[in-house]
Amino acid sequence: MGSGKVTFVALLLCLSVGVIAEDPYLYFTWNVTYGTIAPLGVPQQGILINGQFPGPRINCTSNNNIVVNVFNNLDEPFLLTWNGVQHRKNSWQDGTPGTMCPIMPGQNFTYRFQVKDQIGSYYYFPTTALHRAAGGFGALNVHSRALIPVPFDNPADEYNVFVGDWYNKGHKTLKKILDGGRTIGRPDGIIINGKSAKVGEAKEPLFTMEAGKTYRYRFCNLGMRSSVNVRFQGHPMKLVELEGSHTVQNIYDSLDLHVGQCLSVLVTADQEPKDYYLVVSTRFLKQALSSVAIIRYANGKGPASPELPTPPPENTEGIAWSMNQFRSFRWNLTASAARPNPQGSYHYGQINITRTIKIFNSMSQVDGKLRYGLNGISHTDGETPLKLVEYFGATDKAFKYDLMADEAPADQTKLNLAANVKNATFRNFVEIIFENHEKTIRTYHLDGYSFFAVAVEPGRWSPEKRKNYNLVDGLSRNNIQVYPNSWAAIMLTFDNAGMWNLRSEMWEKTYLGEQLYFSVLSPSRSLRDEYNIPDNHPLCGIVKGMPMPAPYNA
């Protein structure tokens, strides 16, 4: 029998007995510990993963299964979230206080999730306490499968760059400040991959490039509150990906990167072989902060020039500049990649909106302490994760749905402390408007989804503003900025069942209540729409000791 017939018969046998090959698994074991770090030269307690700061990088491919066994060797409860990973049907792995009991000191938990039909630049970070201010974060890069062409040539190498503001006060001190009702104030500096440098300082290069080759830089802003601008000395950047969407490949001298956001650029080493500076500086602060890192040419000769590339404008002109840059980000509809509709462009602009949710952020004093909130509700975490309370049918003992209205309250100076949980109808197509009346910028992230970022505009939103929406090639992403005295609009389908966190990415504001959870329940309560609670999922609070609910059926 010829080899072709053998293969064909083997295929028939596999099909007849129902053999289906699973997507590949990647396994990781992470030990979370304290360690002394000094990003700005001041020693402080940091959070390390396997002794690293930033933590280990996860390099994976679309549809891979990720298994991460996390050992908590801190003296506090700990959780990791996987920012940008959609966790289809699986909010059990989302790693927020509303979905999971924390990993207690001396214990471990194994996360199991699939990067289903995704590509792009993402990251993980801790959601407990003020741990984000201490480290515990790292890269999660999702590559396209080999059979799916990428709209640019393979780079010579890929480099992850974490940028953002930093505080010299330790994370426990920062937490005490917030718990005491005060703001943590202005950051102390800017770091690049856990380090900071000034022009002229003798530092080891951050990365090395070979002349004539092109490299992919994946930037993420993991700061606490500050938007930044990134730019290379003498090297333009070609934007190719932003939070899971291949972009129209425009060229930029500098790019604004707001808190929580990620993007990828291509940089070609086509200049004189020597050292060059990567520059990161804050945006929209009264007193700008900046840091540099050295990018070195292999076998290059000569130091980087002290003349740095000019930053973009500030104040009102700077906000207009940044808004225009946002509008220049367009989805590459001709590229093949994981997308809401793999066969072509997703015609989100032709879908009828079933619900408009208008979200207004505010700050106030509650019992003499600073709080932040959304539509008059300042979120508080209870002793039991919201998802567990809901799953065990015990919501009457823990929280009420829909305390927050779809419109801003008449009295915008008052905040009520409560668990902020909104019902969302499964598979409804909705519009969410963020309106920021304050003088500082905001960024918001939604777990479990990518949404279409269709508009960012100055002033106040009204229905006639919809004529300004980009309804053709707006990026599918998971993070949106809202400029001072401005609004932003996103559109999405609530098609991922689970409990999903919408939060400010400014962690001070999140910690003090500027967040909510969307409860997206499938009417069928079936495995087709949502997975059962994992066997290893810890129980805590009021559900501990309760009888397990009947599992969902197929």
Coordinates of C-alpha atoms in Angstrom, one line a residue:
M1 CA 0.0 0.0 0.0
G2 CA 1.4 3.4 -1.0
S3 CA 2.3 6.0 1.7
G4 CA -0.6 8.3 0.5
K5 CA -3.1 5.5 1.1
V6 CA -1.7 4.7 4.5
T7 CA -2.0 8.4 5.5
F8 CA -5.6 8.5 4.2
V9 CA -6.6 5.4 6.1
A10 CA -5.0 6.7 9.2
L11 CA -6.9 9.9 8.9
L12 CA -10.2 7.9 8.5
L13 CA -9.4 5.9 11.6
C14 CA -8.7 9.0 13.6
L15 CA -12.0 10.5 12.5
S16 CA -13.9 7.3 13.3
V17 CA -12.7 7.2 16.9
G18 CA -13.0 10.9 17.4
V19 CA -9.4 11.7 17.9
I20 CA -8.9 15.5 17.9
A21 CA -5.5 17.0 18.4
E22 CA -5.4 19.8 21.1
D23 CA -3.6 23.0 20.6
P24 CA -0.1 23.1 22.1
Y25 CA 0.5 23.6 25.8
L26 CA 3.1 25.9 27.4
Y27 CA 4.0 25.3 31.0
F28 CA 5.5 27.8 33.5
T29 CA 6.4 27.7 37.2
W30 CA 6.7 31.1 38.8
N31 CA 8.0 31.9 42.3
V32 CA 6.8 35.3 43.5
T33 CA 9.1 36.9 46.1
Y34 CA 10.2 40.2 47.6
G35 CA 13.5 41.5 46.6
T36 CA 15.4 44.8 46.9
I37 CA 15.2 46.9 43.7
A38 CA 16.3 50.5 43.0
P39 CA 14.7 51.7 39.7
L40 CA 15.5 55.3 40.5
G41 CA 18.6 54.6 42.6
V42 CA 16.7 54.4 45.9
P43 CA 16.5 50.9 47.4
Q44 CA 13.0 49.6 48.1
Q45 CA 11.0 46.4 48.4
G46 CA 10.0 45.1 45.0
I47 CA 8.1 42.1 43.7
L48 CA 10.2 39.6 41.7
I49 CA 9.0 36.6 39.7
N50 CA 11.7 33.9 39.5
G51 CA 14.1 36.6 40.7
Q52 CA 13.4 38.9 37.8
F53 CA 12.1 42.5 37.5
P54 CA 10.4 42.9 35.1
G55 CA 9.2 39.3 35.2
P56 CA 9.6 36.4 32.8
R57 CA 8.3 36.8 29.3
I58 CA 5.6 34.5 27.9
N59 CA 6.1 34.0 24.1
C60 CA 3.2 32.1 22.7
T61 CA 1.1 31.6 19.5
S62 CA -2.5 32.2 18.9
N63 CA -4.7 29.3 20.4
N64 CA -1.9 28.1 22.6
N65 CA -2.9 26.8 26.0
I66 CA -1.0 28.5 28.9
V67 CA -0.5 26.9 32.2
V68 CA 1.2 29.0 34.9
N69 CA 1.8 27.6 38.4
V70 CA 2.2 30.7 40.7
F71 CA 3.8 30.2 44.2
N72 CA 3.1 33.2 46.5
N73 CA 6.1 33.7 48.8
L74 CA 5.0 37.2 49.8
D75 CA 3.5 38.0 53.2
E76 CA 0.3 39.2 51.6
P77 CA -2.4 37.7 49.3
F78 CA -1.5 38.0 45.6
L79 CA -3.2 37.7 42.2
L80 CA -2.1 38.2 38.6
T81 CA -4.3 39.3 35.8
W82 CA -3.5 38.8 32.1
N83 CA -4.2 42.2 30.7
G84 CA -5.7 42.0 27.2
V85 CA -6.2 38.2 27.2
Q86 CA -9.9 37.7 26.5
H87 CA -10.3 34.4 28.4
R88 CA -13.1 33.3 26.2
K89 CA -15.9 31.7 28.4
N90 CA -13.4 31.6 31.3
S91 CA -13.5 34.7 33.6
W92 CA -12.5 32.2 36.3
Q93 CA -8.9 32.8 35.2
D94 CA -9.0 36.6 35.0
G95 CA -7.2 37.2 38.2
T96 CA -9.1 40.2 39.6
P97 CA -10.5 40.4 43.1
G98 CA -14.0 40.2 41.6
T99 CA -13.4 36.9 40.0
M100 CA -11.0 34.9 42.1
C101 CA -10.0 34.4 45.7
P102 CA -6.4 35.6 46.2
I103 CA -3.4 33.2 46.4
M104 CA -2.6 33.3 50.1
P105 CA 0.9 33.6 51.5
G106 CA 2.8 30.3 51.2
Q107 CA 0.2 28.8 48.8
N108 CA 0.1 28.3 45.0
F109 CA -2.5 28.4 42.3
T110 CA -2.3 27.2 38.7
Y111 CA -3.8 29.4 36.0
R112 CA -5.0 27.6 32.9
F113 CA -6.2 29.6 29.9
Q114 CA -6.1 29.8 26.1
V115 CA -5.1 32.8 24.0
K116 CA -8.0 32.0 21.8
D117 CA -7.9 33.6 18.3
Q118 CA -5.7 36.5 19.5
I119 CA -2.4 38.1 18.4
G120 CA -0.7 41.1 19.9
S121 CA 1.3 42.7 22.7
Y122 CA -0.1 42.1 26.2
Y123 CA 1.2 41.8 29.7
Y124 CA 0.4 40.5 33.2
F125 CA 0.5 42.4 36.5
P126 CA -0.7 42.0 40.1
T127 CA -4.2 43.3 41.0
T128 CA -3.9 43.0 44.8
A129 CA -3.2 45.9 47.1
L130 CA -0.7 48.4 45.5
H131 CA 1.5 45.6 44.2
R132 CA 1.5 47.1 40.7
A133 CA 3.7 49.9 42.2
A134 CA 6.3 47.2 43.2
G135 CA 6.7 45.2 40.0
G136 CA 5.4 41.7 39.4
F137 CA 4.7 42.5 35.8
G138 CA 5.9 41.1 32.5
A139 CA 5.3 40.5 28.8
L140 CA 2.8 38.2 27.2
N141 CA 3.4 38.2 23.4
V142 CA 0.9 36.3 21.2
H143 CA 2.2 35.6 17.7
S144 CA 0.2 34.7 14.6
R145 CA 0.1 31.0 13.6
A146 CA 2.6 30.0 10.9
L147 CA -0.1 29.6 8.3
I148 CA -1.4 33.1 8.8
P149 CA 0.8 35.7 7.0
V150 CA 1.8 38.8 9.0
P151 CA 1.8 42.2 7.1
F152 CA 5.5 42.8 7.5
D153 CA 8.7 40.8 7.2
N154 CA 9.9 38.8 10.2
P155 CA 12.1 41.2 12.3
A156 CA 15.7 40.3 13.2
D157 CA 14.5 40.2 16.9
E158 CA 11.8 41.3 19.2
Y159 CA 12.3 43.5 22.2
N160 CA 9.8 44.2 25.0
V161 CA 10.0 47.6 26.6
F162 CA 8.1 48.5 29.8
V163 CA 7.9 52.2 30.4
G164 CA 6.1 54.3 33.0
D165 CA 6.3 56.5 36.1
W166 CA 7.7 55.2 39.4
Y167 CA 7.5 56.1 43.1
N168 CA 10.4 55.8 45.5
K169 CA 8.0 55.2 48.4
G170 CA 7.4 51.5 48.8
H171 CA 4.1 49.8 47.8
K172 CA 3.1 49.3 51.4
T173 CA 3.7 53.0 52.2
L174 CA 1.7 54.1 49.1
K175 CA -1.2 51.8 50.2
K176 CA -1.2 53.4 53.7
I177 CA -1.4 56.8 52.1
L178 CA -4.4 55.9 50.0
D179 CA -6.1 54.0 52.9
G180 CA -5.6 57.2 55.0
G181 CA -7.6 59.2 52.5
R182 CA -4.8 61.0 50.7
T183 CA -3.4 61.0 47.1
I184 CA 0.0 59.4 46.4
G185 CA 0.9 62.6 44.5
R186 CA 3.4 63.2 41.8
P187 CA 5.7 60.3 40.8
D188 CA 9.4 60.5 41.4
G189 CA 10.7 59.5 37.9
I190 CA 10.4 57.4 34.8
I191 CA 11.7 53.9 34.3
I192 CA 12.5 51.8 31.2
N193 CA 12.5 48.1 31.9
G194 CA 13.0 48.7 35.6
K195 CA 15.8 51.2 35.2
S196 CA 16.4 54.9 34.8
A197 CA 19.2 57.0 33.3
K198 CA 20.1 60.5 32.3
V199 CA 22.0 61.7 29.2
G200 CA 25.7 61.2 29.5
E201 CA 25.6 58.5 32.2
A202 CA 27.7 55.4 31.5
K203 CA 25.1 52.6 31.2
E204 CA 24.9 49.2 29.6
P205 CA 22.8 49.2 26.4
L206 CA 19.1 48.3 26.8
F207 CA 19.3 46.4 23.4
T208 CA 21.7 46.0 20.5
M209 CA 20.9 46.2 16.8
E210 CA 22.9 45.1 13.8
A211 CA 23.3 47.6 11.0
G212 CA 20.8 47.1 8.1
K213 CA 18.4 44.9 10.1
T214 CA 14.9 45.7 11.3
Y215 CA 13.6 45.1 14.9
R216 CA 10.2 44.9 16.5
Y217 CA 9.9 46.9 19.8
R218 CA 6.8 46.1 21.9
F219 CA 6.1 49.0 24.2
C220 CA 3.7 48.9 27.2
N221 CA 3.1 51.7 29.7
L222 CA 2.9 50.0 33.2
G223 CA 3.1 53.2 35.2
M224 CA 0.7 54.2 37.9
R225 CA -0.8 57.4 36.5
S226 CA 1.3 59.2 33.7
S227 CA 0.9 59.2 30.0
V228 CA 4.3 59.1 28.3
N229 CA 5.8 59.8 24.9
V230 CA 8.4 57.4 23.4
R231 CA 10.9 58.3 20.6
F232 CA 14.2 57.1 19.2
Q233 CA 17.1 59.3 18.5
G234 CA 17.6 59.4 14.7
H235 CA 15.2 56.5 14.0
P236 CA 11.6 56.8 12.9
M237 CA 9.1 54.2 14.0
K238 CA 6.7 52.2 11.8
L239 CA 3.5 51.3 13.8
V240 CA 2.4 47.8 13.0
E241 CA 0.3 46.5 15.9
L242 CA -1.7 48.0 18.7
E243 CA -3.3 45.8 21.4
G244 CA -4.1 43.0 19.1
S245 CA -4.9 44.8 15.8
H246 CA -2.5 45.1 12.9
T247 CA -2.5 48.8 12.0
V248 CA -2.1 50.8 8.8
Q249 CA 1.6 51.2 8.8
N250 CA 2.2 54.9 9.4
I251 CA 5.6 56.4 10.3
Y252 CA 6.0 58.3 13.5
D253 CA 8.8 60.3 15.0
S254 CA 7.2 59.9 18.5
L255 CA 4.2 58.1 19.9
D256 CA 2.1 58.8 22.9
L257 CA 1.5 55.8 25.1
H258 CA -1.1 56.1 27.8
V259 CA -1.3 54.1 31.1
G260 CA -2.0 50.4 30.4
Q261 CA -1.6 50.6 26.6
C262 CA 0.7 48.6 24.4
L263 CA 1.8 48.9 20.8
S264 CA 4.5 47.5 18.4
V265 CA 6.8 49.4 16.1
L266 CA 9.4 48.4 13.6
V267 CA 12.8 50.2 13.8
T268 CA 15.4 49.8 11.1
A269 CA 19.1 50.2 12.0
D270 CA 20.0 52.3 9.0
Q271 CA 22.1 55.1 10.7
E272 CA 25.7 55.5 11.5
P273 CA 26.8 52.6 13.7
K274 CA 27.1 54.0 17.2
D275 CA 24.9 54.5 20.3
Y276 CA 21.5 56.2 20.2
Y277 CA 19.1 57.1 22.9
L278 CA 15.6 55.8 23.4
V279 CA 13.7 58.7 25.2
V280 CA 10.6 58.4 27.4
S281 CA 9.0 61.5 28.8
T282 CA 5.8 62.3 30.6
R283 CA 2.8 64.0 29.0
F284 CA 0.4 66.6 30.5
L285 CA 2.3 67.0 33.8
K286 CA 3.2 70.5 35.1
Q287 CA 6.8 69.3 35.6
A288 CA 7.9 66.8 33.0
L289 CA 9.8 63.7 33.9
S290 CA 12.0 61.7 31.6
S291 CA 14.5 58.9 31.2
V292 CA 16.7 57.5 28.5
A293 CA 18.2 54.2 27.6
I294 CA 21.0 53.3 25.2
I295 CA 20.3 51.4 21.9
R296 CA 23.6 50.2 20.6
Y297 CA 24.7 49.2 17.2
A298 CA 26.8 46.0 17.2
N299 CA 30.4 46.9 16.5
G300 CA 29.4 50.6 16.6
K301 CA 31.8 53.3 17.6
G302 CA 30.9 56.5 19.5
P303 CA 28.5 57.6 22.2
A304 CA 25.0 58.8 21.7
S305 CA 24.6 62.5 21.0
P306 CA 23.4 64.6 23.9
E307 CA 20.9 66.4 21.6
L308 CA 17.6 64.6 22.2
P309 CA 14.7 64.5 19.8
T310 CA 12.1 67.2 20.5
P311 CA 9.1 66.1 22.5
P312 CA 5.6 66.9 21.3
P313 CA 3.8 70.0 22.5
E314 CA 2.1 70.2 25.9
N315 CA -1.0 71.9 27.4
T316 CA -4.0 72.4 25.1
E317 CA -2.0 72.2 22.0
G318 CA -0.5 68.9 23.2
I319 CA -3.9 67.4 23.8
A320 CA -5.0 68.3 20.3
W321 CA -1.7 66.8 19.0
S322 CA -2.3 63.6 20.9
M323 CA -6.0 63.4 19.8
N324 CA -4.9 63.7 16.1
Q325 CA -2.4 60.9 16.6
F326 CA -5.2 58.7 18.0
R327 CA -7.2 59.4 14.9
S328 CA -4.3 58.3 12.7
F329 CA -4.4 54.8 14.2
R330 CA -6.4 52.7 11.7
W331 CA -7.1 49.0 11.4
N332 CA -5.3 47.2 8.6
L333 CA -8.3 45.5 7.1
T334 CA -6.3 43.7 4.4
A335 CA -4.1 41.9 6.9
S336 CA -4.8 38.3 7.8
A337 CA -4.9 37.7 11.6
A338 CA -7.1 36.8 14.5
R339 CA -10.0 39.2 14.3
P340 CA -13.7 39.3 15.2
N341 CA -14.5 38.2 11.6
P342 CA -11.6 36.2 10.2
Q343 CA -13.0 36.3 6.6
G344 CA -12.6 40.1 6.3
S345 CA -13.4 43.4 7.9
Y346 CA -15.8 43.4 10.8
H347 CA -18.7 45.7 9.8
Y348 CA -19.3 47.0 13.3
G349 CA -20.6 50.3 12.0
Q350 CA -23.6 48.5 10.5
I351 CA -24.9 46.9 13.7
N352 CA -27.7 48.4 15.5
I353 CA -26.9 49.7 19.0
T354 CA -29.1 48.1 21.6
R355 CA -27.9 50.1 24.6
T356 CA -25.9 53.2 25.4
I357 CA -24.0 53.4 28.7
K358 CA -22.6 56.9 29.5
I359 CA -19.9 56.8 32.2
F360 CA -18.9 59.8 34.1
N361 CA -15.8 59.8 36.4
S362 CA -15.7 61.8 39.6
M363 CA -13.8 62.2 42.8
S364 CA -15.1 63.2 46.3
Q365 CA -14.5 62.8 50.0
V366 CA -16.4 60.0 51.7
D367 CA -16.1 60.1 55.5
G368 CA -13.2 62.5 55.1
K369 CA -11.2 60.2 52.8
L370 CA -10.5 60.5 49.1
R371 CA -12.5 58.3 46.8
Y372 CA -13.0 58.0 43.0
G373 CA -16.1 56.6 41.3
L374 CA -18.1 56.1 38.2
N375 CA -21.7 57.5 37.9
G376 CA -21.8 58.1 41.6
I377 CA -20.6 54.6 42.7
S378 CA -17.2 54.1 44.2
H379 CA -16.5 50.3 44.0
T380 CA -15.5 48.3 47.0
D381 CA -14.3 44.7 47.0
G382 CA -16.0 42.4 49.5
E383 CA -14.6 39.3 51.2
T384 CA -16.0 37.1 48.5
P385 CA -15.3 37.5 44.8
L386 CA -18.4 38.7 42.9
K387 CA -18.2 35.8 40.4
L388 CA -18.3 33.2 43.1
V389 CA -21.2 34.9 44.9
E390 CA -23.1 34.9 41.6
Y391 CA -22.2 31.3 40.7
F392 CA -23.3 30.0 44.2
G393 CA -26.6 32.0 44.0
A394 CA -25.8 34.1 47.0
T395 CA -26.0 37.6 45.5
D396 CA -28.6 38.6 48.1
K397 CA -26.0 38.3 50.8
A398 CA -23.3 40.3 49.1
F399 CA -24.3 42.9 46.5
K400 CA -27.1 44.4 44.4
Y401 CA -27.0 44.6 40.6
D402 CA -27.3 47.9 38.7
L403 CA -26.7 50.4 41.5
M404 CA -24.9 52.4 38.9
A405 CA -27.3 53.9 36.3
D406 CA -26.5 54.1 32.5
E407 CA -26.4 57.9 32.9
A408 CA -24.5 60.2 35.2
P409 CA -26.5 61.1 38.3
A410 CA -27.9 64.6 38.8
D411 CA -25.7 65.2 41.8
Q412 CA -22.2 64.6 40.5
T413 CA -20.5 65.6 43.7
K414 CA -21.6 62.6 45.8
L415 CA -20.2 59.1 45.8
N416 CA -21.7 56.0 47.4
L417 CA -19.5 53.1 48.4
A418 CA -20.7 49.7 47.1
A419 CA -19.8 46.8 44.9
N420 CA -20.5 48.1 41.4
V421 CA -21.9 45.4 39.3
K422 CA -23.9 46.0 36.1
N423 CA -26.0 43.5 34.2
A424 CA -25.2 43.1 30.6
T425 CA -27.4 41.2 28.1
F426 CA -25.6 38.4 26.5
R427 CA -24.7 39.2 22.8
N428 CA -26.1 42.7 22.9
F429 CA -24.2 45.3 20.8
V430 CA -23.6 48.3 23.0
E431 CA -22.1 51.7 22.9
I432 CA -20.1 53.0 26.0
I433 CA -19.3 56.7 26.3
F434 CA -16.7 57.9 28.8
E435 CA -17.0 61.5 29.7
N436 CA -14.2 63.2 31.7
H437 CA -15.0 66.6 33.2
E438 CA -11.7 66.7 35.2
K439 CA -8.4 68.3 34.4
T440 CA -6.4 65.1 34.3
I441 CA -6.4 62.4 31.7
R442 CA -8.0 58.9 32.2
T443 CA -7.5 55.6 30.6
Y444 CA -9.9 52.7 30.8
H445 CA -9.5 48.9 30.2
L446 CA -12.2 46.2 29.9
D447 CA -11.3 42.6 30.7
G448 CA -12.6 39.8 28.5
Y449 CA -13.1 41.8 25.4
S450 CA -11.7 43.8 22.6
F451 CA -13.8 46.8 21.7
F452 CA -13.9 49.2 18.7
A453 CA -12.4 52.6 19.7
V454 CA -14.5 54.8 17.4
A455 CA -14.0 58.4 18.7
V456 CA -12.1 60.6 21.1
E457 CA -13.2 64.3 21.1
P458 CA -13.1 67.4 23.2
G459 CA -16.2 68.8 25.0
R460 CA -19.4 66.9 25.9
W461 CA -20.9 63.9 24.2
S462 CA -24.4 64.1 22.6
P463 CA -26.1 61.7 20.2
E464 CA -25.3 64.0 17.2
K465 CA -21.6 63.3 17.9
R466 CA -22.1 59.9 16.4
K467 CA -21.5 61.4 13.0
N468 CA -17.9 61.8 14.0
Y469 CA -17.4 58.1 14.8
N470 CA -15.0 56.0 12.7
L471 CA -17.4 53.2 11.7
V472 CA -15.1 51.6 9.1
D473 CA -11.5 50.9 10.4
G474 CA -11.4 51.9 14.1
L475 CA -9.0 49.7 16.0
S476 CA -10.2 46.6 17.9
R477 CA -8.3 47.1 21.2
N478 CA -8.8 46.8 25.0
N479 CA -7.8 50.2 26.3
I480 CA -9.0 53.8 25.6
Q481 CA -7.8 57.2 26.8
V482 CA -10.1 60.0 27.8
Y483 CA -8.5 63.5 27.7
P484 CA -9.3 66.2 30.2
N485 CA -12.7 67.8 29.5
S486 CA -13.3 65.4 26.7
W487 CA -15.1 62.2 25.8
A488 CA -14.4 58.8 24.2
A489 CA -16.7 56.3 22.6
I490 CA -16.3 52.5 22.2
M491 CA -18.5 49.8 20.7
L492 CA -18.6 46.1 21.5
T493 CA -20.8 43.0 21.6
F494 CA -21.1 41.4 25.1
D495 CA -20.6 37.9 23.7
N496 CA -18.2 36.6 26.3
A497 CA -20.1 35.2 29.3
G498 CA -18.5 35.8 32.7
M499 CA -17.8 38.6 35.2
W500 CA -15.6 41.2 33.7
N501 CA -13.8 44.2 35.2
L502 CA -13.9 47.7 33.6
R503 CA -11.4 49.8 35.4
S504 CA -9.3 52.9 35.3
E505 CA -5.7 52.0 34.5
M506 CA -4.5 54.6 36.9
W507 CA -4.1 52.3 39.8
E508 CA -4.6 54.9 42.5
K509 CA -8.0 55.6 41.1
T510 CA -8.8 51.9 40.6
Y511 CA -7.8 51.1 44.2
L512 CA -10.1 54.0 45.4
G513 CA -13.1 52.9 43.5
E514 CA -13.0 53.9 39.8
Q515 CA -14.0 50.6 38.4
L516 CA -17.0 48.3 37.9
Y517 CA -17.9 44.7 36.9
F518 CA -20.1 43.7 34.0
S519 CA -22.1 40.5 34.7
V520 CA -22.6 38.8 31.4
L521 CA -24.8 35.7 31.8
S522 CA -25.9 33.3 29.1
P523 CA -29.6 32.4 29.4
S524 CA -28.8 28.8 28.4
R525 CA -26.3 28.3 31.2
S526 CA -24.4 25.8 29.1
L527 CA -20.8 24.8 28.4
R528 CA -21.3 26.2 24.9
D529 CA -21.2 29.7 26.4
E530 CA -19.2 29.4 29.7
Y531 CA -16.9 26.9 31.4
N532 CA -17.7 25.4 34.8
I533 CA -15.7 26.5 37.8
P534 CA -12.3 24.8 37.7
D535 CA -11.6 22.0 40.1
N536 CA -8.6 23.9 41.6
H537 CA -10.5 27.2 42.0
P538 CA -10.1 28.3 45.7
L539 CA -13.2 29.2 47.7
C540 CA -13.3 31.9 50.3
G541 CA -15.7 34.2 52.1
I542 CA -19.4 33.4 52.3
V543 CA -19.3 30.6 49.7
K544 CA -16.8 28.5 51.6
G545 CA -18.6 25.4 52.8
M546 CA -21.6 25.9 50.6
P547 CA -22.7 22.9 48.5
M548 CA -21.4 23.1 44.9
P549 CA -23.9 24.2 42.3
A550 CA -24.9 21.8 39.6
P551 CA -22.4 22.0 36.7
Y552 CA -23.4 23.4 33.4
N553 CA -24.3 20.8 30.8
A554 CA -23.0 20.7 27.2

